[in-house]
Coordinates of C-alpha atoms in Angstrom, one line a residue:
M3 CA 124.0 80.6 95.8
I4 CA 124.9 78.1 98.3
R5 CA 122.7 79.3 100.7
S6 CA 119.4 80.2 98.9
L7 CA 119.1 76.7 97.8
I8 CA 119.8 74.8 101.2
G9 CA 117.1 77.5 102.6
F10 CA 115.5 76.6 99.0
A11 CA 115.0 79.5 100.6
S12 CA 112.5 80.3 103.1
F13 CA 108.4 79.8 101.3
C14 CA 107.5 86.2 103.6
L15 CA 105.4 88.1 103.2
L16 CA 102.0 88.0 104.9
L17 CA 98.5 87.4 102.2
S18 CA 97.7 89.9 100.8
S19 CA 95.7 88.1 98.3
S20 CA 92.0 87.2 98.3
V21 CA 93.3 84.8 95.6
F22 CA 95.2 82.5 99.0
A23 CA 92.4 82.5 101.6
Q24 CA 91.9 79.0 101.0
K25 CA 93.7 75.8 99.7
D26 CA 92.6 75.0 95.9
P27 CA 90.9 72.0 95.8
K28 CA 92.8 71.1 92.5
A29 CA 95.9 72.5 93.7
Q30 CA 95.9 69.8 97.0
A31 CA 94.4 67.3 94.3
I32 CA 97.9 66.8 92.0
L33 CA 99.9 68.7 94.8
D34 CA 99.0 64.7 97.9
A35 CA 99.6 62.9 94.5
M36 CA 103.0 64.5 94.2
S37 CA 103.7 63.8 97.5
Q38 CA 103.1 59.6 97.0
Q39 CA 104.7 59.7 94.5
Y40 CA 108.3 60.7 96.3
K41 CA 107.4 59.6 99.7
A42 CA 107.6 56.0 98.3
L43 CA 110.7 56.2 97.2
K44 CA 113.5 54.2 99.4
S45 CA 116.0 57.2 98.0
Y46 CA 116.5 59.0 95.2
Q47 CA 119.6 61.6 93.9
A48 CA 118.6 64.3 91.7
T49 CA 121.1 66.6 88.8
F50 CA 120.1 69.8 88.6
T51 CA 120.3 73.3 86.8
Y52 CA 120.5 76.7 89.1
A53 CA 119.7 79.8 87.0
N54 CA 118.6 84.0 88.5
S55 CA 119.6 87.6 87.1
G56 CA 123.1 86.7 87.5
S57 CA 125.4 83.4 87.8
S58 CA 124.3 79.8 86.3
A59 CA 125.6 76.1 87.1
T60 CA 124.7 72.7 87.9
G61 CA 124.7 71.3 91.1
T62 CA 123.5 67.0 92.0
I63 CA 121.7 66.4 95.5
T64 CA 120.9 63.0 97.1
V65 CA 118.2 62.4 99.6
K66 CA 117.2 59.3 102.1
D67 CA 113.9 60.4 105.1
N68 CA 115.1 63.3 105.9
K69 CA 118.5 63.6 105.1
F70 CA 120.1 64.2 102.0
R71 CA 123.9 65.9 100.6
L72 CA 123.9 68.9 98.0
K73 CA 127.2 69.8 95.6
L74 CA 126.6 72.9 94.0
D75 CA 129.3 75.5 92.8
G76 CA 132.7 73.7 94.6
Q77 CA 130.2 74.0 98.0
E78 CA 128.4 70.8 99.9
V79 CA 126.5 70.4 101.9
F80 CA 124.8 67.8 103.8
T81 CA 122.8 67.0 106.8
D82 CA 122.2 63.5 108.6
G83 CA 119.0 65.6 110.0
K84 CA 120.9 67.0 113.3
T85 CA 124.1 67.8 112.5
M86 CA 124.4 70.5 110.0
Y87 CA 127.6 70.6 107.8
T88 CA 128.8 73.4 104.8
Y89 CA 132.0 72.8 103.1
S90 CA 133.8 75.7 100.6
K91 CA 136.1 74.0 99.0
E92 CA 137.6 77.6 97.5
A93 CA 137.6 78.6 101.4
K94 CA 138.6 75.2 103.3
E95 CA 136.8 75.7 105.8
I96 CA 133.5 73.8 106.0
N97 CA 131.1 74.8 109.5
V98 CA 128.4 72.7 111.8
Q99 CA 125.6 73.6 112.7
D100 CA 122.9 72.6 114.6
Y101 CA 120.3 71.4 111.7
E102 CA 116.3 72.3 112.3
S103 CA 114.1 70.7 109.8
G104 CA 111.9 73.0 110.6
S105 CA 113.2 76.1 110.5
A106 CA 110.9 79.7 109.8
S107 CA 113.6 80.5 107.9
E108 CA 114.6 77.1 105.6
L109 CA 113.2 74.9 103.6
N110 CA 116.0 72.1 102.9
P111 CA 116.0 69.7 100.0
A112 CA 114.6 67.0 102.1
Q113 CA 110.8 68.3 101.8
I114 CA 110.5 70.3 99.2
Y115 CA 108.3 67.9 97.9
T116 CA 105.9 67.6 102.0
V117 CA 106.6 71.7 102.8
Y118 CA 102.9 72.9 101.3
Q119 CA 101.3 70.4 104.0
K120 CA 101.8 73.0 106.8
G121 CA 102.3 77.0 106.9
Y122 CA 101.5 77.0 102.9
M123 CA 98.4 78.6 100.9
Y124 CA 98.3 77.4 97.1
R125 CA 96.2 78.2 94.1
Y126 CA 96.1 76.1 90.5
V127 CA 97.6 78.7 88.0
S128 CA 97.6 76.6 84.8
E129 CA 99.1 73.7 82.3
Q130 CA 102.1 74.2 80.5
K131 CA 103.8 72.3 77.7
Q132 CA 107.8 71.9 78.2
G133 CA 109.9 70.0 75.5
G134 CA 106.8 68.1 75.1
R135 CA 105.1 67.6 78.5
S136 CA 102.8 68.7 80.3
L137 CA 102.8 69.8 83.4
D138 CA 100.9 71.5 86.5
V139 CA 101.4 74.3 87.4
I140 CA 101.4 75.3 91.4
E141 CA 101.2 78.8 93.7
L142 CA 102.6 78.5 96.8
K143 CA 102.7 81.4 99.3
P144 CA 103.6 80.9 102.6
T145 CA 101.5 82.6 106.0
K146 CA 104.1 83.3 108.4
A147 CA 106.3 87.1 108.2
N148 CA 109.1 85.9 108.7
N149 CA 109.8 83.8 105.8
T150 CA 111.8 85.9 102.7
I151 CA 111.1 84.1 99.7
G152 CA 107.5 85.9 98.7
S153 CA 105.8 82.7 96.0
V154 CA 107.7 79.4 94.7
R155 CA 105.9 78.3 91.5
L156 CA 105.8 74.2 90.8
S157 CA 105.5 72.7 87.2
I158 CA 105.0 69.2 88.2
D159 CA 105.0 66.4 85.4
K160 CA 101.5 65.2 84.8
A161 CA 102.2 62.4 83.5
N162 CA 104.3 60.5 85.9
K163 CA 103.5 63.5 89.3
M164 CA 107.3 64.4 89.5
I165 CA 108.8 67.6 90.4
R166 CA 110.2 69.3 86.6
N167 CA 111.5 72.7 88.4
W168 CA 110.1 75.5 90.4
T169 CA 110.8 78.9 90.4
I170 CA 111.4 81.4 93.8
T171 CA 110.3 84.7 93.8
D172 CA 112.0 86.5 97.2
K173 CA 110.8 90.1 98.5
N174 CA 112.3 92.2 96.5
G175 CA 111.3 89.9 93.9
K176 CA 114.1 88.4 92.6
R177 CA 113.8 84.6 90.7
T178 CA 116.2 81.7 91.1
T179 CA 115.2 79.2 88.6
Y180 CA 116.1 75.3 89.2
T181 CA 115.4 72.5 86.8
I182 CA 116.6 68.9 87.4
T183 CA 117.8 67.4 84.1
S184 CA 118.2 64.1 86.1
F185 CA 116.6 61.9 88.6
T186 CA 117.5 59.1 89.4
P187 CA 114.8 57.4 92.3
N188 CA 116.2 55.3 94.9
V189 CA 119.6 55.3 94.6
P190 CA 122.7 53.4 96.9
A191 CA 122.5 55.5 100.1
P192 CA 124.4 54.5 103.4
D193 CA 123.8 56.9 106.3
A194 CA 127.7 57.6 105.8
L195 CA 126.3 59.6 103.3
F196 CA 125.6 62.3 105.0
T197 CA 128.0 62.1 108.2
F198 CA 130.7 64.8 108.5
D199 CA 134.1 62.5 107.7
K200 CA 136.9 64.3 108.4
S201 CA 139.5 62.1 107.4
K202 CA 138.4 62.8 104.3
Y203 CA 138.7 66.5 104.5
P204 CA 142.7 67.9 104.9
G205 CA 144.4 70.8 105.8
V206 CA 140.2 72.3 106.3
E207 CA 139.6 73.9 108.7
V208 CA 136.2 72.9 111.2
V209 CA 134.6 76.4 111.8
D210 CA 132.2 74.1 114.8
L211 CA 128.6 77.1 115.1
R212 CA 126.5 75.3 118.0

């Protein structure tokens, strides 16, 4: 579960439809407006629900620049932009590894609002109503074959240009949906929040994978 969110998951498959042979100008205008909204924030924190055919959970994420701290179902993933830490409460273990924000196999939460800008085709799908809000639905597909995800659908609020939910479909057809339930802009987010402090994890085994 946790890896599917870190990788957010990997935005697969070569383009198989002529619809994605070019970038949709209407979709691009909406995505650009959305991206500017997020870039204007110093930081933000969101509560979200995670759901697929086999499970569901609630999590929180705090983002600042290229740093993030994610908590979901007894696990934590956080990075200062250089090193990534993955903590499992059940296993009493924390893995440490180098962090590559632009790798082909991972799309991190700090990139959700800029991922479309390189290596992806996109098109406008439709306008939908959810909870009294009007949302623009846009579908993204990657241009590289070494991804594990077939498509991502973003639902963007027409009023404030913020992402409300997104559904990731992998190459096997499995769908995972993330829905934002609360969003707080410009929260206090000191750099220490995104670094590992061993004193806060007594009795936890540290596994250095670098």
